[in-house]
Short mmCIF file of C-alpha atoms and ligand atoms in Angstrom, two decimals:
data_model
loop_
_atom_site.label_atom_id
_atom_site.label_comp_id
_atom_site.label_asym_id
_atom_site.label_seq_id
_atom_site.Cartn_x
_atom_site.Cartn_y
_atom_site.Cartn_z
CA MET G 437 101.76 85.30 94.86
CA THR G 438 101.23 83.31 97.54
CA ASP G 439 100.42 79.64 97.51
CA LEU G 440 97.37 80.25 100.00
CA THR G 441 93.57 79.04 99.60
CA ASP G 442 92.22 79.85 102.76
CA MET G 443 91.99 82.65 104.83
CA ARG G 444 92.91 80.67 108.12
CA ASP G 445 96.01 80.38 106.24
CA LEU G 446 96.58 83.83 105.43
CA LEU G 447 96.21 85.20 109.10
CA ARG G 448 97.38 82.39 110.86
CA ASP G 449 99.50 84.23 113.05
CA ALA G 450 97.91 87.68 112.75
CA PRO G 451 97.19 89.66 116.20
CA THR G 452 94.28 90.18 117.36
CA ASN G 453 92.36 92.48 120.24
CA TRP G 454 90.17 89.72 121.09
CA GLY G 455 89.31 89.59 124.74
CA LYS G 456 91.25 93.22 125.46
CA TRP G 457 88.17 95.34 126.22
CA GLY G 458 86.17 92.53 127.87
CA ALA G 459 84.68 89.08 127.13
CA ASP G 460 81.44 90.90 125.86
CA ASP G 461 82.96 94.29 123.92
CA GLU G 462 81.11 94.97 120.66
CA VAL G 463 82.90 98.22 119.52
CA GLY G 464 86.43 97.04 119.34
CA ALA G 465 89.21 99.78 118.92
CA LEU G 466 87.14 102.63 118.81
CA ASN G 467 87.47 101.81 122.67
CA TYR G 468 90.46 103.61 121.97
CA LEU G 469 88.27 107.23 121.49
CA THR G 470 88.06 108.52 125.24
CA SER G 471 86.70 111.92 126.21
CA ALA G 472 90.49 112.73 126.04
CA GLU G 473 90.54 111.50 122.69
CA VAL G 474 87.61 113.58 121.61
CA LEU G 475 88.90 116.98 123.00
CA ARG G 476 91.80 116.25 120.38
CA GLY G 477 89.71 115.79 117.96
CA VAL G 478 87.97 119.45 119.01
CA ALA G 479 91.75 121.12 119.33
CA ALA G 480 91.99 120.23 115.39
CA ILE G 481 89.33 122.62 114.99
CA ARG G 482 90.87 125.94 113.33
CA SER G 483 87.94 127.85 110.77
CA GLY G 484 84.53 126.05 111.25
CA GLU G 485 84.02 124.88 108.35
CA VAL G 486 81.44 121.78 108.43
CA PHE G 487 81.73 118.77 106.00
CA THR G 488 79.06 116.29 105.39
CA LEU G 489 80.64 113.21 103.99
CA GLN G 490 77.54 111.20 102.93
CA ARG G 491 77.30 110.43 99.58
CA MET G 492 73.19 110.93 98.42
CA ILE G 493 70.43 108.05 98.11
CA GLY G 494 68.78 108.02 94.93
CA ASP G 495 71.53 110.09 93.62
CA PRO G 496 70.30 110.85 89.83
CA LYS G 497 73.53 109.93 88.36
CA GLY G 498 73.51 106.73 90.30
CA ASP G 499 74.62 105.26 93.68
CA PRO G 500 77.61 103.00 93.65
CA VAL G 501 77.15 99.95 95.54
CA TRP G 502 79.03 96.34 96.26
CA PRO G 503 78.64 94.07 93.18
CA GLY G 504 75.16 92.19 93.82
CA ARG G 505 74.08 94.69 96.19
CA THR G 506 70.89 97.10 94.48
CA PRO G 507 70.57 101.09 95.09
CA ALA G 508 67.97 102.16 97.40
CA GLU G 509 64.49 102.73 96.28
CA ARG G 510 62.69 105.10 97.27
CA THR G 511 58.65 105.07 96.86
CA MET G 512 56.66 107.85 97.57
CA VAL G 513 53.19 106.76 99.78
CA LEU G 514 51.17 110.34 100.18
CA ASP G 515 52.15 113.34 98.48
CA GLU G 516 49.36 116.40 96.97
CA SER G 517 47.84 113.53 94.66
CA SER G 518 46.70 111.39 97.18
CA TRP G 519 44.08 114.13 98.23
CA ASP G 520 42.67 114.00 94.39
CA GLY G 521 40.07 111.54 94.55
CA GLU G 522 37.52 109.36 96.72
CA GLY G 523 38.50 107.64 99.95
CA ALA G 524 41.48 110.35 100.59
CA PRO G 525 42.64 111.15 104.14
CA SER G 526 41.28 113.28 106.04
CA TYR G 527 42.80 115.14 109.03
CA PRO G 528 40.55 117.95 110.64
CA GLY G 529 41.61 121.58 109.38
CA GLY G 530 42.40 120.18 105.83
CA LEU G 531 46.12 118.96 106.42
CA HIS G 532 48.00 117.70 103.85
CA TYR G 533 51.66 116.02 103.91
CA ALA G 534 53.66 114.00 101.90
CA ASP G 535 55.00 110.45 103.19
CA ASP G 536 57.80 107.85 101.49
CA LYS G 537 59.69 105.04 102.75
CA ILE G 538 63.15 103.44 101.22
CA ASP G 539 63.64 99.55 100.48
CA ALA G 540 67.83 99.52 100.92
CA TYR G 541 70.69 97.75 101.90
CA LEU G 542 72.29 98.67 104.43
CA GLN G 543 75.50 98.72 103.26
CA GLY G 544 73.78 100.56 100.13
CA SER G 545 75.11 103.80 100.78
CA THR G 546 77.57 105.54 102.66
CA GLN G 547 78.13 103.42 106.42
CA TYR G 548 79.18 102.22 109.43
CA ASP G 549 80.36 98.34 109.05
CA ALA G 550 78.85 95.92 112.16
CA LEU G 551 81.61 94.12 113.36
CA GLY G 552 80.11 91.34 112.83
CA HIS G 553 79.80 92.02 109.03
CA VAL G 554 83.22 90.05 107.95
CA TRP G 555 84.28 86.97 109.12
CA TYR G 556 86.31 83.64 108.68
CA ASP G 557 86.81 80.23 110.52
CA GLY G 558 83.33 80.54 112.01
CA GLN G 559 83.80 82.85 113.93
CA ILE G 560 83.35 86.83 114.39
CA TRP G 561 84.81 89.75 116.07
CA ASN G 562 85.43 88.92 119.86
CA GLY G 563 85.54 85.47 119.42
CA TYR G 564 82.14 85.14 118.81
CA ASP G 565 80.06 82.32 117.14
CA ALA G 566 79.36 83.05 113.73
CA ARG G 567 76.35 81.29 114.17
CA THR G 568 74.73 84.31 116.46
CA THR G 569 74.83 86.20 113.00
CA VAL G 570 71.67 83.97 111.87
CA GLY G 571 68.66 85.43 111.41
CA GLY G 572 70.30 88.68 112.34
CA LEU G 573 73.75 89.87 114.83
CA ASP G 574 73.18 88.88 118.18
CA LYS G 575 76.89 90.06 119.06
CA ALA G 576 78.31 93.01 117.22
CA SER G 577 76.30 94.06 115.49
CA VAL G 578 76.01 97.84 114.23
CA ALA G 579 73.66 98.74 117.30
CA PRO G 580 76.30 98.78 119.70
CA ILE G 581 78.45 101.35 117.45
CA ALA G 582 75.52 103.62 117.02
CA GLU G 583 74.84 104.06 120.83
CA ARG G 584 78.28 104.99 121.15
CA GLY G 585 78.79 107.19 118.66
CA VAL G 586 82.07 108.11 117.04
CA VAL G 587 83.88 111.16 117.80
CA GLY G 588 87.81 111.93 117.71
CA ARG G 589 91.08 113.18 115.47
CA GLY G 590 90.57 112.74 111.91
CA ILE G 591 93.08 112.76 109.26
CA LEU G 592 92.98 113.27 105.65
CA LEU G 593 95.37 111.37 103.50
CA ASP G 594 94.81 112.16 100.17
CA MET G 595 96.23 109.75 98.18
CA ALA G 596 95.19 110.92 95.36
CA ARG G 597 96.83 114.18 95.00
CA TYR G 598 99.58 112.92 96.92
CA ARG G 599 99.89 110.28 93.32
CA GLY G 600 99.44 113.42 91.17
CA LYS G 601 96.31 111.54 89.82
CA GLU G 602 92.66 112.87 89.52
CA ASN G 603 91.52 109.68 91.13
CA LEU G 604 93.24 106.43 91.97
CA ASP G 605 92.74 103.16 89.31
CA LYS G 606 91.18 100.26 89.36
CA ALA G 607 93.21 97.78 91.28
CA GLU G 608 96.08 100.38 92.25
CA THR G 609 97.10 99.75 96.21
CA PHE G 610 99.29 101.18 98.79
CA THR G 611 100.55 100.63 102.03
CA HIS G 612 100.93 102.41 105.44
CA GLU G 613 104.49 103.21 104.55
CA ASP G 614 102.93 104.91 101.78
CA LEU G 615 99.75 106.50 104.15
CA GLU G 616 102.99 107.93 106.06
CA ALA G 617 104.84 109.52 103.29
CA CYS G 618 101.69 110.74 101.78
CA ALA G 619 100.94 112.15 105.75
CA ALA G 620 104.90 113.52 105.32
CA ALA G 621 104.25 114.93 101.95
CA GLN G 622 100.78 117.32 103.35
CA GLY G 623 103.00 118.37 106.22
CA VAL G 624 101.43 116.54 109.11
CA THR G 625 101.61 113.32 111.16
CA ILE G 626 99.57 110.19 111.51
CA GLU G 627 99.53 110.19 115.78
CA ALA G 628 97.76 107.19 118.02
CA HIS G 629 94.12 107.16 117.83
CA ASP G 630 94.02 109.22 114.34
CA ILE G 631 90.25 108.29 112.66
CA LEU G 632 92.67 107.85 109.04
CA VAL G 633 89.99 108.98 106.05
CA ILE G 634 91.86 108.23 103.29
CA ARG G 635 90.75 109.88 99.44
CA THR G 636 91.18 107.87 96.12
CA ASN G 637 88.54 109.98 94.69
CA PHE G 638 87.78 105.99 92.75
CA LEU G 639 84.03 106.38 92.75
CA LYS G 640 84.24 109.62 89.84
CA LEU G 641 85.17 106.33 87.44
CA PHE G 642 81.77 105.42 88.61
CA PHE G 643 79.82 108.37 87.21
CA ASP G 644 82.01 108.72 84.29
CA GLN G 645 81.65 105.15 82.94
CA GLY G 646 78.09 103.89 83.65
CA PRO G 647 77.88 100.17 83.86
CA ALA G 648 81.21 99.80 82.54
CA PHE G 649 82.53 100.24 86.09
CA TYR G 650 82.02 97.00 87.16
CA GLU G 651 83.84 95.01 84.53
CA GLY G 652 86.43 93.44 86.40
CA PHE G 653 85.02 95.06 89.32
CA CYS G 654 88.70 95.72 91.57
CA GLU G 655 88.60 98.79 93.77
CA PRO G 656 92.28 100.50 94.49
CA GLY G 657 93.13 100.47 98.63
CA LEU G 658 95.36 99.47 101.05
CA THR G 659 96.63 95.99 100.70
CA TYR G 660 97.36 92.98 103.36
CA SER G 661 100.77 92.51 105.07
CA PRO G 662 101.58 91.39 108.53
CA GLU G 663 103.37 94.52 108.70
CA LEU G 664 100.80 97.01 107.98
CA VAL G 665 98.05 95.06 110.58
CA ARG G 666 100.82 95.36 112.90
CA TRP G 667 100.57 99.10 112.20
CA PHE G 668 97.15 99.52 112.81
CA GLN G 669 97.55 97.66 116.05
CA GLU G 670 100.74 99.64 117.52
CA ARG G 671 98.78 103.03 116.61
CA GLU G 672 95.76 102.06 117.82
CA ILE G 673 93.50 102.98 114.96
CA PRO G 674 90.54 103.12 115.71
CA ASN G 675 88.00 103.30 112.48
CA LEU G 676 89.36 103.30 108.77
CA VAL G 677 87.03 105.66 106.70
CA THR G 678 87.44 105.71 102.93
CA ASP G 679 85.77 106.79 99.59
CA THR G 680 85.64 103.72 97.82
CA ILE G 681 82.85 101.01 97.94
CA ALA G 682 85.01 98.49 100.68
CA ASN G 683 88.11 100.47 101.96
CA GLU G 684 90.84 98.19 100.94
CA VAL G 685 91.74 96.53 97.04
CA THR G 686 89.02 94.24 96.28
CA ILE G 687 91.34 91.24 95.01
CA ASP G 688 94.52 91.27 96.97
CA PRO G 689 96.98 90.68 94.23
CA ASP G 690 99.13 88.46 96.67
CA SER G 691 97.19 86.28 97.90
CA GLY G 692 94.15 86.66 95.06
CA PHE G 693 91.89 86.97 99.07
CA ALA G 694 89.08 88.95 98.35
CA LEU G 695 89.15 91.60 101.58
CA PRO G 696 91.61 90.23 103.45
CA LEU G 697 91.85 93.75 105.50
CA HIS G 698 87.90 93.30 106.50
CA CYS G 699 89.57 89.99 108.18
CA ALA G 700 92.83 91.36 109.88
CA LEU G 701 91.53 94.97 110.43
CA MET G 702 87.84 93.88 111.80
CA ARG G 703 87.10 90.92 112.53
CA ASN G 704 90.63 90.78 114.25
CA LEU G 705 91.60 94.13 115.83
CA GLY G 706 87.83 95.55 116.25
CA VAL G 707 88.79 98.97 113.85
CA ALA G 708 85.59 100.17 112.44
CA LEU G 709 85.22 100.74 108.87
CA THR G 710 83.38 103.48 107.18
CA GLU G 711 82.56 102.59 103.38
CA ILE G 712 81.44 104.81 100.26
CA CYS G 713 82.30 108.44 101.65
CA ASP G 714 82.12 111.76 99.66
CA LEU G 715 85.88 113.60 100.56
CA GLU G 716 85.94 115.84 97.49
CA LYS G 717 84.84 118.88 99.40
CA LEU G 718 86.91 118.12 102.40
CA ALA G 719 89.59 117.72 100.34
CA ALA G 720 89.80 120.28 98.45
CA SER G 721 89.41 122.83 101.42
CA CYS G 722 92.45 120.87 103.42
CA ALA G 723 94.24 121.37 100.06
CA ALA G 724 93.99 124.67 100.18
CA ASP G 725 94.90 125.81 103.18
CA GLY G 726 97.38 122.64 104.22
CA ARG G 727 95.13 121.52 107.18
CA TYR G 728 94.36 118.09 107.02
CA THR G 729 93.58 117.16 110.86
CA PHE G 730 89.82 118.09 112.07
CA LEU G 731 87.16 116.63 114.00
CA TYR G 732 85.55 113.45 113.03
CA ALA G 733 82.55 112.73 114.39
CA ALA G 734 79.53 110.12 113.43
CA ALA G 735 76.84 107.89 114.42
CA PRO G 736 75.42 105.34 112.09
CA LEU G 737 71.52 104.54 112.45
CA LYS G 738 70.24 102.46 115.49
CA VAL G 739 68.84 99.28 113.68
CA ASN G 740 68.60 96.44 116.31
CA ARG G 741 71.07 93.45 114.95
CA ALA G 742 72.19 94.73 111.59
CA SER G 743 75.16 94.35 110.20
CA GLY G 744 75.78 97.48 108.75
CA SER G 745 73.34 100.99 108.96
CA PRO G 746 73.79 104.21 106.96
CA VAL G 747 75.66 107.41 108.38
CA ASN G 748 76.60 110.62 107.60
CA PRO G 749 79.76 111.67 108.85
CA LEU G 750 80.94 115.03 109.55
CA ALA G 751 84.57 116.66 109.19
CA ILE G 752 84.97 119.99 111.22
CA ARG G 753 87.86 122.00 110.33
C1 UVW Y 254 81.10 93.90 102.08
O1 UVW Y 254 81.93 93.55 103.00
C2 UVW Y 254 80.94 92.68 101.20
O2 UVW Y 254 81.31 94.87 101.49
P1 UVW Y 254 81.06 96.16 102.23
O3 UVW Y 254 82.46 96.13 103.63
O4 UVW Y 254 81.17 97.30 101.77
O5 UVW Y 254 80.35 96.42 102.56
#
């Protein structure tokens, strides 16, 4: 266990990609996803199967969210009953229609984090002042990610299957070396610019356990090490996609810090984070024919100044 109390100390010598794509960059490592990378992703398509990776908003079985956030609430505004009484809306020709709205955390479902979503030491991605987040993100909001879209070669790393488990357990950790070993066991190589899609199936426990799921909340996931951060930087990984709520072990077992990889990967390297995906159908299909790469395509909703935004990513095999 390290004896540090501040993220600044933990990440004092950690690498950054600040300035690499210019002083005004807001999409970070997604810059690696050039047209050539789109075509490399397209070249991974063999069978034409399409998988949508978003979890249902308003799932009757519940919506898993980060502690302190609440699931989206959908409210019916107009339905057939709205036309029952006096003062009902009236449209020429007898038109009736349904309308509804949601009150939702933008990070309360399958989502892209804006690069400015998390920070320490008064600076967000690319060195922008953290005060630019006040009242809305003036820099590195999710909108520039939504404008550009995210398309490239995805690679599924099925850590649950690799470890011979239905799902990873609370606080279970793995490293970049485990990702390499998982890929090797799957007969595939992680290449530069691959979009890493990691399956833990941990959220099965949310649906199995109900409220007890949140007792001693600590998700499984990658853990911080300087080697892991260098690996992400050298591999030029643009995007880390997982099926957990926050993409990394919640409390790092070594430092005791919450979410240090959000800081080291997203704030410092500009790696985009995509969370709360449902990878079950995709994983079953990959396991069935032993193909673990695909075209990955995603575009979060364009929400001005937002710190994150819902998304329904596609994996096309
Ligand atoms: C936090 O950063 C707190 O949560 P997430 O990245 O899961 O949105």
